[in-house]
Amino acid sequence: MYQRLNVVISGAQGYVGQELMTLINAHPCLNLVGIHVREGNIELPPSMPIFMRKTITIFSTPDLQQQASEIDVLLLATPANVSMAIASTLINTNILIIDLSGAFRLPEKQFIDWYGIPHTAPHLIQNASYGLSPWVVHSTDTMLIANPGCYATCALMTLLPLLKTKLIHPDSIIIDAKSGVSGAGKQAKPALMFAEISNNVYPYKLGKHQHIPEMCNHIEALCGTAIQLRLSTSLLPVVRGISMSIYTDVAPSFSSDKALSLAIKEAFDIAYEDYPLIQYAEVGQNDTCTDEFMLGLKNVIHTPYTHIGYLINNGQLTLYSCIDNLLKGAASQAIETINTLFQLPIQTGLLAAREEK
């Protein structure tokens, strides 16, 4: 019998925060003891799941400090500046902090350059463990985990097996990524109004997306390979999901497309042998059902899965991947992190939550 872990969410009003509440409610070993607010009062919005429309404990920061011995995990579904303030205040408690913002993913100088704000807790960065499941193994004394960004997650899950086996050239990677508008958060912005985004697709953060250095840094850390990549990000007129096309040169010489296909499948098989939340297949083989299932965004949203397709044509390789930006790109990946740290099967509580939705 596993122990039940007490969890608090900061930022529960946002899209990711609400996903976390759904997942924790369905998890057999997690107990949502309350939500954290830094100041003022909070009301649960009508869009909250029906099971959460009840009285719930509201924790201030002093409350968390005083009751730290009764709280196992604090999930920060907050903007980077808020995460920095909360983490710096609570880091010396016994609470495991999992931050879903970009506050602790980059070195201080890179953070300032790419996020455009000062870092108020730089002393915490080097001790923050990167939370990419299943690629990172956390030490038992880890107290701060920086979970990856959604684009970074989608790209790294696809590229890492091939870079580790040196199947692709590290300086040839071009990523064309498209995301639903929930990735921009819940704050009102004119450009994200229905009348603006409906029937429209447009690139944004041209050459300036903060997930670019995150990808490069962690590929080098996990593979020992310095890379250069180009990332284009666009908004889709859909609520959720990321669809990514990756173009890259194959590094070694293969005698045939079949030989290359076998090498790619073997790389994914080895990398994800013990990871159940991923599906991958060769596409473009005149199997319409496989192609539509692997590449269709609707087949991966509301699930914790990563879908990867690989297309080989005369020695040229194109990779396709998609995830739910609110789940594998944020909330369900945080639950994977908790499961791993507390020695639970990595998929615990994730598949049941989706089946009940």
mmCIF file of C-alpha atoms in Angstrom:
data_model
loop_
_atom_site.group_PDB
_atom_site.id
_atom_site.type_symbol
_atom_site.label_atom_id
_atom_site.label_comp_id
_atom_site.label_asym_id
_atom_site.label_seq_id
_atom_site.Cartn_x
_atom_site.Cartn_y
_atom_site.Cartn_z
ATOM 1 C CA MET A 1 0.000 0.000 0.000
ATOM 2 C CA TYR A 2 1.421 3.370 -1.068
ATOM 3 C CA GLN A 3 1.262 6.358 1.248
ATOM 4 C CA ARG A 4 -1.004 9.247 0.288
ATOM 5 C CA LEU A 5 0.877 12.441 -0.470
ATOM 6 C CA ASN A 6 -0.491 15.857 0.455
ATOM 7 C CA VAL A 7 -0.371 18.297 -2.459
ATOM 8 C CA VAL A 8 -1.006 22.045 -2.722
ATOM 9 C CA ILE A 9 -1.422 23.899 -6.037
ATOM 10 C CA SER A 10 -0.439 27.511 -6.599
ATOM 11 C CA GLY A 11 -2.148 28.993 -9.663
ATOM 12 C CA ALA A 12 -5.166 26.709 -9.511
ATOM 13 C CA GLN A 13 -7.327 29.216 -11.406
ATOM 14 C CA GLY A 14 -5.347 28.831 -14.654
ATOM 15 C CA TYR A 15 -5.716 26.223 -17.378
ATOM 16 C CA VAL A 16 -2.792 24.134 -16.134
ATOM 17 C CA GLY A 17 -3.907 24.518 -12.519
ATOM 18 C CA GLN A 18 -7.336 23.146 -13.359
ATOM 19 C CA GLU A 19 -5.783 20.190 -15.180
ATOM 20 C CA LEU A 20 -3.675 19.495 -12.095
ATOM 21 C CA MET A 21 -6.805 19.476 -9.935
ATOM 22 C CA THR A 22 -8.453 16.920 -12.241
ATOM 23 C CA LEU A 23 -5.400 14.673 -12.228
ATOM 24 C CA ILE A 24 -4.870 14.829 -8.472
ATOM 25 C CA ASN A 25 -8.535 14.020 -7.856
ATOM 26 C CA ALA A 26 -8.172 10.844 -9.947
ATOM 27 C CA HIS A 27 -4.837 9.818 -8.449
ATOM 28 C CA PRO A 28 -4.987 6.998 -5.872
ATOM 29 C CA CYS A 29 -1.984 8.294 -3.902
ATOM 30 C CA LEU A 30 -2.409 12.074 -4.019
ATOM 31 C CA ASN A 31 -4.533 14.217 -1.746
ATOM 32 C CA LEU A 32 -5.249 17.817 -2.710
ATOM 33 C CA VAL A 33 -5.203 19.550 0.676
ATOM 34 C CA GLY A 34 -5.685 23.054 -0.679
ATOM 35 C CA ILE A 35 -4.631 25.809 -3.041
ATOM 36 C CA HIS A 36 -2.104 28.552 -2.429
ATOM 37 C CA VAL A 37 -2.622 32.256 -3.059
ATOM 38 C CA ARG A 38 -0.023 34.915 -2.386
ATOM 39 C CA GLU A 39 -2.475 37.633 -1.399
ATOM 40 C CA GLY A 40 -6.159 38.464 -1.320
ATOM 41 C CA ASN A 41 -9.120 36.137 -1.608
ATOM 42 C CA ILE A 42 -9.886 33.607 -4.314
ATOM 43 C CA GLU A 43 -13.106 32.261 -5.727
ATOM 44 C CA LEU A 44 -13.329 29.028 -7.674
ATOM 45 C CA PRO A 45 -14.619 29.905 -11.161
ATOM 46 C CA PRO A 46 -17.682 28.110 -12.599
ATOM 47 C CA SER A 47 -15.418 26.294 -15.064
ATOM 48 C CA MET A 48 -13.810 24.287 -12.245
ATOM 49 C CA PRO A 49 -14.641 20.553 -12.315
ATOM 50 C CA ILE A 50 -17.853 19.769 -10.493
ATOM 51 C CA PHE A 51 -16.069 17.806 -7.774
ATOM 52 C CA MET A 52 -14.090 20.905 -6.837
ATOM 53 C CA ARG A 53 -17.108 23.183 -6.371
ATOM 54 C CA LYS A 54 -16.920 22.931 -2.639
ATOM 55 C CA THR A 55 -15.155 24.554 0.276
ATOM 56 C CA ILE A 56 -11.416 24.153 -0.141
ATOM 57 C CA THR A 57 -8.571 25.245 2.098
ATOM 58 C CA ILE A 58 -6.793 28.399 0.967
ATOM 59 C CA PHE A 59 -3.146 28.653 2.012
ATOM 60 C CA SER A 60 -1.213 31.893 2.227
ATOM 61 C CA THR A 61 2.573 31.735 2.020
ATOM 62 C CA PRO A 62 2.916 32.036 5.835
ATOM 63 C CA ASP A 63 0.390 29.178 6.146
ATOM 64 C CA LEU A 64 2.622 26.964 3.981
ATOM 65 C CA GLN A 65 5.651 27.846 6.059
ATOM 66 C CA GLN A 66 3.843 27.026 9.292
ATOM 67 C CA GLN A 67 2.300 23.779 8.014
ATOM 68 C CA ALA A 68 5.237 22.597 5.896
ATOM 69 C CA SER A 69 5.559 19.344 7.834
ATOM 70 C CA GLU A 70 2.060 18.368 6.665
ATOM 71 C CA ILE A 71 2.611 19.146 2.957
ATOM 72 C CA ASP A 72 4.607 16.889 0.630
ATOM 73 C CA VAL A 73 4.411 18.665 -2.731
ATOM 74 C CA LEU A 74 3.745 22.210 -3.923
ATOM 75 C CA LEU A 75 2.949 22.575 -7.629
ATOM 76 C CA LEU A 76 3.599 26.032 -9.076
ATOM 77 C CA ALA A 77 1.328 26.652 -12.069
ATOM 78 C CA THR A 78 2.310 30.305 -11.927
ATOM 79 C CA PRO A 79 4.163 32.878 -14.069
ATOM 80 C CA ALA A 80 7.952 32.859 -13.761
ATOM 81 C CA ASN A 81 8.155 35.975 -11.592
ATOM 82 C CA VAL A 82 5.648 34.513 -9.134
ATOM 83 C CA SER A 83 7.389 31.128 -9.080
ATOM 84 C CA MET A 84 10.701 32.789 -8.215
ATOM 85 C CA ALA A 85 9.167 34.590 -5.243
ATOM 86 C CA ILE A 86 7.363 31.523 -3.895
ATOM 87 C CA ALA A 87 10.294 29.145 -4.346
ATOM 88 C CA SER A 88 12.803 31.468 -2.688
ATOM 89 C CA THR A 89 10.509 31.772 0.341
ATOM 90 C CA LEU A 90 9.756 28.046 0.734
ATOM 91 C CA ILE A 91 12.950 26.357 -0.463
ATOM 92 C CA ASN A 92 14.191 25.763 3.097
ATOM 93 C CA THR A 93 11.067 23.870 4.138
ATOM 94 C CA ASN A 94 10.631 20.141 3.584
ATOM 95 C CA ILE A 95 8.137 20.726 0.748
ATOM 96 C CA LEU A 96 9.070 19.384 -2.689
ATOM 97 C CA ILE A 97 8.503 22.256 -5.147
ATOM 98 C CA ILE A 98 7.685 21.439 -8.780
ATOM 99 C CA ASP A 99 7.676 24.583 -10.900
ATOM 100 C CA LEU A 100 5.838 24.537 -14.216
ATOM 101 C CA SER A 101 7.021 27.995 -15.304
ATOM 102 C CA GLY A 102 10.335 28.831 -16.944
ATOM 103 C CA ALA A 103 11.816 30.341 -13.786
ATOM 104 C CA PHE A 104 14.517 27.732 -13.215
ATOM 105 C CA ARG A 105 15.102 26.128 -16.620
ATOM 106 C CA LEU A 106 17.881 28.445 -17.825
ATOM 107 C CA PRO A 107 21.090 29.936 -16.397
ATOM 108 C CA GLU A 108 20.582 33.437 -15.024
ATOM 109 C CA LYS A 109 22.001 35.359 -17.988
ATOM 110 C CA GLN A 110 20.036 33.328 -20.519
ATOM 111 C CA PHE A 111 16.896 33.771 -18.434
ATOM 112 C CA ILE A 112 17.278 37.543 -18.444
ATOM 113 C CA ASP A 113 18.036 37.589 -22.188
ATOM 114 C CA TRP A 114 15.138 35.334 -23.236
ATOM 115 C CA TYR A 115 12.450 36.138 -20.668
ATOM 116 C CA GLY A 116 13.232 39.854 -20.500
ATOM 117 C CA ILE A 117 12.896 40.165 -16.723
ATOM 118 C CA PRO A 118 15.461 40.051 -13.897
ATOM 119 C CA HIS A 119 15.904 36.808 -12.005
ATOM 120 C CA THR A 120 15.126 37.323 -8.334
ATOM 121 C CA ALA A 121 16.285 33.888 -7.111
ATOM 122 C CA PRO A 122 19.394 32.999 -9.155
ATOM 123 C CA HIS A 123 20.892 31.042 -6.242
ATOM 124 C CA LEU A 124 18.226 28.358 -6.783
ATOM 125 C CA ILE A 125 18.921 27.704 -10.462
ATOM 126 C CA GLN A 126 21.889 25.359 -10.246
ATOM 127 C CA ASN A 127 20.163 23.132 -7.681
ATOM 128 C CA ALA A 128 16.957 22.834 -9.717
ATOM 129 C CA SER A 129 16.553 19.459 -11.413
ATOM 130 C CA TYR A 130 15.081 19.411 -14.929
ATOM 131 C CA GLY A 131 11.776 17.507 -14.927
ATOM 132 C CA LEU A 132 11.667 15.805 -18.336
ATOM 133 C CA SER A 133 10.113 12.372 -17.841
ATOM 134 C CA PRO A 134 11.396 9.747 -18.422
ATOM 135 C CA TRP A 135 14.788 11.211 -19.336
ATOM 136 C CA VAL A 136 15.927 12.703 -16.040
ATOM 137 C CA VAL A 137 16.532 10.714 -12.858
ATOM 138 C CA HIS A 138 16.190 12.942 -9.793
ATOM 139 C CA SER A 139 18.295 12.485 -6.687
ATOM 140 C CA THR A 140 16.503 11.611 -3.457
ATOM 141 C CA ASP A 141 17.359 14.991 -1.921
ATOM 142 C CA THR A 142 15.891 17.024 -4.781
ATOM 143 C CA MET A 143 13.654 19.807 -3.443
ATOM 144 C CA LEU A 144 13.137 21.966 -6.555
ATOM 145 C CA ILE A 145 12.230 20.622 -9.981
ATOM 146 C CA ALA A 146 11.952 22.804 -13.074
ATOM 147 C CA ASN A 147 9.515 21.075 -15.382
ATOM 148 C CA PRO A 148 10.101 21.595 -19.131
ATOM 149 C CA GLY A 149 8.230 23.924 -21.440
ATOM 150 C CA CYS A 150 5.606 22.442 -23.739
ATOM 151 C CA TYR A 151 7.484 22.983 -27.020
ATOM 152 C CA ALA A 152 10.695 21.741 -25.416
ATOM 153 C CA THR A 153 8.936 18.604 -24.186
ATOM 154 C CA CYS A 154 7.499 17.788 -27.603
ATOM 155 C CA ALA A 155 10.833 18.342 -29.366
ATOM 156 C CA LEU A 156 13.061 16.608 -26.812
ATOM 157 C CA MET A 157 10.892 13.494 -26.615
ATOM 158 C CA THR A 158 11.302 13.185 -30.382
ATOM 159 C CA LEU A 159 14.941 14.176 -30.841
ATOM 160 C CA LEU A 160 16.745 12.723 -27.833
ATOM 161 C CA PRO A 161 16.621 9.042 -28.893
ATOM 162 C CA LEU A 162 18.041 9.918 -32.314
ATOM 163 C CA LEU A 163 20.700 12.315 -31.037
ATOM 164 C CA LYS A 164 21.886 9.878 -28.374
ATOM 165 C CA THR A 165 22.401 7.211 -31.042
ATOM 166 C CA LYS A 166 23.946 9.768 -33.432
ATOM 167 C CA LEU A 167 21.407 9.033 -36.158
ATOM 168 C CA ILE A 168 20.796 12.683 -36.985
ATOM 169 C CA HIS A 169 23.091 15.649 -37.524
ATOM 170 C CA PRO A 170 22.992 18.026 -34.527
ATOM 171 C CA ASP A 171 23.368 21.204 -36.616
ATOM 172 C CA SER A 172 20.596 20.553 -39.136
ATOM 173 C CA ILE A 173 17.435 20.676 -37.030
ATOM 174 C CA ILE A 174 14.509 22.816 -38.168
ATOM 175 C CA ILE A 175 11.320 22.731 -36.092
ATOM 176 C CA ASP A 176 7.945 24.014 -37.279
ATOM 177 C CA ALA A 177 5.661 23.970 -34.230
ATOM 178 C CA LYS A 178 2.036 24.976 -33.848
ATOM 179 C CA SER A 179 0.111 25.313 -30.587
ATOM 180 C CA GLY A 180 -3.403 25.865 -29.341
ATOM 181 C CA VAL A 181 -4.110 29.196 -27.670
ATOM 182 C CA SER A 182 -4.290 27.766 -24.130
ATOM 183 C CA GLY A 183 -0.484 27.775 -24.185
ATOM 184 C CA ALA A 184 -0.626 31.552 -23.834
ATOM 185 C CA GLY A 185 -2.349 31.278 -20.449
ATOM 186 C CA LYS A 186 -5.652 32.577 -19.150
ATOM 187 C CA GLN A 187 -4.992 36.303 -18.913
ATOM 188 C CA ALA A 188 -7.096 38.366 -21.313
ATOM 189 C CA LYS A 189 -5.158 39.436 -24.405
ATOM 190 C CA PRO A 190 -6.742 41.130 -27.453
ATOM 191 C CA ALA A 191 -4.760 38.993 -29.923
ATOM 192 C CA LEU A 192 -6.259 35.825 -28.397
ATOM 193 C CA MET A 193 -9.886 36.916 -28.576
ATOM 194 C CA PHE A 194 -12.105 34.542 -30.529
ATOM 195 C CA ALA A 195 -12.706 37.068 -33.297
ATOM 196 C CA GLU A 196 -8.943 37.501 -33.745
ATOM 197 C CA ILE A 197 -7.720 33.908 -33.618
ATOM 198 C CA SER A 198 -10.662 32.179 -35.336
ATOM 199 C CA ASN A 199 -9.922 31.204 -38.962
ATOM 200 C CA ASN A 200 -6.366 32.403 -38.492
ATOM 201 C CA VAL A 201 -2.873 30.968 -38.103
ATOM 202 C CA TYR A 202 0.171 33.123 -37.534
ATOM 203 C CA PRO A 203 3.764 32.764 -36.315
ATOM 204 C CA TYR A 204 4.754 34.500 -33.095
ATOM 205 C CA LYS A 205 7.941 35.160 -31.063
ATOM 206 C CA LEU A 206 9.888 34.958 -34.296
ATOM 207 C CA GLY A 207 13.388 33.728 -33.447
ATOM 208 C CA LYS A 208 12.867 34.754 -29.824
ATOM 209 C CA HIS A 209 11.032 31.860 -28.224
ATOM 210 C CA GLN A 210 12.423 31.054 -24.785
ATOM 211 C CA HIS A 211 12.227 27.302 -25.419
ATOM 212 C CA ILE A 212 15.072 27.541 -27.965
ATOM 213 C CA PRO A 213 17.904 27.799 -25.391
ATOM 214 C CA GLU A 214 16.065 25.333 -23.163
ATOM 215 C CA MET A 215 16.136 22.703 -25.918
ATOM 216 C CA CYS A 216 19.774 23.366 -26.768
ATOM 217 C CA ASN A 217 20.936 23.314 -23.139
ATOM 218 C CA HIS A 218 19.216 20.103 -22.216
ATOM 219 C CA ILE A 219 20.099 18.245 -25.391
ATOM 220 C CA GLU A 220 23.736 19.031 -24.619
ATOM 221 C CA ALA A 221 23.268 17.981 -20.972
ATOM 222 C CA LEU A 222 21.512 14.714 -21.815
ATOM 223 C CA CYS A 223 23.398 13.750 -24.976
ATOM 224 C CA GLY A 224 26.743 15.500 -24.608
ATOM 225 C CA THR A 225 26.135 17.093 -27.998
ATOM 226 C CA ALA A 226 26.073 20.822 -28.745
ATOM 227 C CA ILE A 227 23.395 21.634 -31.296
ATOM 228 C CA GLN A 228 22.032 24.453 -33.371
ATOM 229 C CA LEU A 229 18.369 24.560 -34.259
ATOM 230 C CA ARG A 230 15.759 26.807 -35.789
ATOM 231 C CA LEU A 231 12.326 26.968 -34.190
ATOM 232 C CA SER A 232 9.223 28.527 -35.682
ATOM 233 C CA THR A 233 6.160 28.747 -33.438
ATOM 234 C CA SER A 234 2.629 29.484 -34.631
ATOM 235 C CA LEU A 235 -0.789 29.769 -33.002
ATOM 236 C CA LEU A 236 -3.585 27.512 -34.197
ATOM 237 C CA PRO A 237 -7.272 28.441 -33.816
ATOM 238 C CA VAL A 238 -7.790 25.515 -31.410
ATOM 239 C CA VAL A 239 -7.838 25.408 -27.620
ATOM 240 C CA ARG A 240 -5.104 22.891 -26.876
ATOM 241 C CA GLY A 241 -2.410 20.687 -28.335
ATOM 242 C CA ILE A 242 0.967 21.026 -30.042
ATOM 243 C CA SER A 243 1.693 19.697 -33.516
ATOM 244 C CA MET A 244 5.346 19.709 -34.556
ATOM 245 C CA SER A 245 7.187 18.912 -37.781
ATOM 246 C CA ILE A 246 10.950 18.467 -37.512
ATOM 247 C CA TYR A 247 13.308 18.417 -40.471
ATOM 248 C CA THR A 248 16.825 17.115 -39.968
ATOM 249 C CA ASP A 249 19.684 15.539 -41.891
ATOM 250 C CA VAL A 250 20.585 11.930 -41.231
ATOM 251 C CA ALA A 251 24.144 11.735 -39.919
ATOM 252 C CA PRO A 252 25.421 8.310 -41.007
ATOM 253 C CA SER A 253 25.102 6.705 -44.412
ATOM 254 C CA PHE A 254 22.514 3.973 -44.735
ATOM 255 C CA SER A 255 22.271 1.483 -47.549
ATOM 256 C CA SER A 256 18.504 1.910 -47.863
ATOM 257 C CA ASP A 257 15.460 3.635 -46.420
ATOM 258 C CA LYS A 258 14.562 0.317 -44.795
ATOM 259 C CA ALA A 259 17.884 0.208 -42.937
ATOM 260 C CA LEU A 260 17.343 3.755 -41.710
ATOM 261 C CA SER A 261 13.789 2.908 -40.619
ATOM 262 C CA LEU A 262 15.005 -0.064 -38.597
ATOM 263 C CA ALA A 263 17.690 2.058 -36.908
ATOM 264 C CA ILE A 264 15.169 4.746 -35.950
ATOM 265 C CA LYS A 265 12.692 2.206 -34.578
ATOM 266 C CA GLU A 266 15.465 0.568 -32.548
ATOM 267 C CA ALA A 267 16.489 3.946 -31.103
ATOM 268 C CA PHE A 268 12.919 4.640 -29.959
ATOM 269 C CA ASP A 269 12.484 1.068 -28.693
ATOM 270 C CA ILE A 270 15.589 1.355 -26.508
ATOM 271 C CA ALA A 271 14.817 4.861 -25.244
ATOM 272 C CA TYR A 272 11.197 4.125 -24.344
ATOM 273 C CA GLU A 273 11.298 0.431 -23.467
ATOM 274 C CA ASP A 274 9.957 1.075 -19.977
ATOM 275 C CA TYR A 275 7.909 4.183 -20.723
ATOM 276 C CA PRO A 276 4.215 3.444 -21.433
ATOM 277 C CA LEU A 277 3.013 6.969 -22.263
ATOM 278 C CA ILE A 278 4.320 7.187 -25.817
ATOM 279 C CA GLN A 279 3.357 5.822 -29.210
ATOM 280 C CA TYR A 280 5.532 5.990 -32.319
ATOM 281 C CA ALA A 281 5.438 4.539 -35.809
ATOM 282 C CA GLU A 282 6.739 5.017 -39.314
ATOM 283 C CA VAL A 283 4.233 7.007 -41.372
ATOM 284 C CA GLY A 284 3.709 7.448 -45.091
ATOM 285 C CA GLN A 285 3.499 3.684 -45.667
ATOM 286 C CA ASN A 286 0.050 3.716 -47.273
ATOM 287 C CA ASP A 287 -1.572 2.995 -43.919
ATOM 288 C CA THR A 288 -4.043 5.844 -43.607
ATOM 289 C CA CYS A 289 -5.378 4.705 -40.231
ATOM 290 C CA THR A 290 -1.912 4.722 -38.664
ATOM 291 C CA ASP A 291 -1.050 8.110 -40.159
ATOM 292 C CA GLU A 292 -4.269 9.738 -39.005
ATOM 293 C CA PHE A 293 -4.018 8.265 -35.518
ATOM 294 C CA MET A 294 -0.350 9.133 -34.967
ATOM 295 C CA LEU A 295 -0.462 12.614 -36.490
ATOM 296 C CA GLY A 296 -3.973 13.833 -35.667
ATOM 297 C CA LEU A 297 -4.020 16.326 -32.833
ATOM 298 C CA LYS A 298 -7.463 15.182 -31.697
ATOM 299 C CA ASN A 299 -6.049 11.739 -30.879
ATOM 300 C CA VAL A 300 -3.542 13.044 -28.336
ATOM 301 C CA ILE A 301 -5.303 15.967 -26.641
ATOM 302 C CA HIS A 302 -6.881 15.131 -23.270
ATOM 303 C CA THR A 303 -4.286 12.341 -22.906
ATOM 304 C CA PRO A 304 -0.820 12.197 -21.300
ATOM 305 C CA TYR A 305 0.686 10.555 -24.391
ATOM 306 C CA THR A 306 3.341 11.683 -26.832
ATOM 307 C CA HIS A 307 2.752 10.648 -30.453
ATOM 308 C CA ILE A 308 5.716 10.469 -32.844
ATOM 309 C CA GLY A 309 5.711 9.631 -36.539
ATOM 310 C CA TYR A 310 8.780 9.375 -38.758
ATOM 311 C CA LEU A 311 8.768 9.652 -42.531
ATOM 312 C CA ILE A 312 11.711 8.428 -44.616
ATOM 313 C CA ASN A 313 11.953 9.233 -48.305
ATOM 314 C CA ASN A 314 15.146 8.636 -50.290
ATOM 315 C CA GLY A 315 17.335 9.073 -47.230
ATOM 316 C CA GLN A 316 15.521 12.215 -46.044
ATOM 317 C CA LEU A 317 13.944 12.182 -42.603
ATOM 318 C CA THR A 318 10.941 14.148 -41.371
ATOM 319 C CA LEU A 319 9.686 13.726 -37.817
ATOM 320 C CA TYR A 320 6.193 14.543 -36.618
ATOM 321 C CA SER A 321 5.212 14.774 -32.969
ATOM 322 C CA CYS A 322 2.247 15.978 -30.992
ATOM 323 C CA ILE A 323 1.256 16.326 -27.353
ATOM 324 C CA ASP A 324 -1.375 18.029 -25.267
ATOM 325 C CA ASN A 325 0.358 21.228 -24.155
ATOM 326 C CA LEU A 326 -1.679 21.317 -20.923
ATOM 327 C CA LEU A 327 -0.942 17.680 -20.042
ATOM 328 C CA LYS A 328 2.350 16.164 -21.220
ATOM 329 C CA GLY A 329 3.454 19.747 -21.827
ATOM 330 C CA ALA A 330 2.649 20.708 -18.226
ATOM 331 C CA ALA A 331 0.222 19.031 -15.773
ATOM 332 C CA SER A 332 0.504 15.298 -16.472
ATOM 333 C CA GLN A 333 4.269 15.605 -16.748
ATOM 334 C CA ALA A 334 4.271 17.086 -13.241
ATOM 335 C CA ILE A 335 2.323 14.043 -12.030
ATOM 336 C CA GLU A 336 4.865 11.793 -13.788
ATOM 337 C CA THR A 337 7.566 13.584 -11.821
ATOM 338 C CA ILE A 338 5.763 12.961 -8.533
ATOM 339 C CA ASN A 339 5.172 9.306 -9.418
ATOM 340 C CA THR A 340 8.843 8.779 -10.230
ATOM 341 C CA LEU A 341 10.150 10.531 -7.128
ATOM 342 C CA PHE A 342 7.869 8.574 -4.825
ATOM 343 C CA GLN A 343 8.531 5.260 -6.595
ATOM 344 C CA LEU A 344 5.101 4.829 -8.142
ATOM 345 C CA PRO A 345 4.539 3.496 -11.670
ATOM 346 C CA ILE A 346 5.007 6.534 -13.893
ATOM 347 C CA GLN A 347 1.482 6.343 -15.369
ATOM 348 C CA THR A 348 -0.267 6.148 -11.971
ATOM 349 C CA GLY A 349 -3.431 8.260 -11.930
ATOM 350 C CA LEU A 350 -3.008 9.524 -15.480
ATOM 351 C CA LEU A 351 -4.915 7.070 -17.636
ATOM 352 C CA ALA A 352 -7.883 6.767 -15.266
ATOM 353 C CA ALA A 353 -8.317 10.547 -15.235
ATOM 354 C CA ARG A 354 -8.542 10.631 -19.015
ATOM 355 C CA GLU A 355 -10.975 7.717 -19.239
ATOM 356 C CA GLU A 356 -13.334 9.470 -16.831
ATOM 357 C CA LYS A 357 -13.243 12.817 -18.671
#
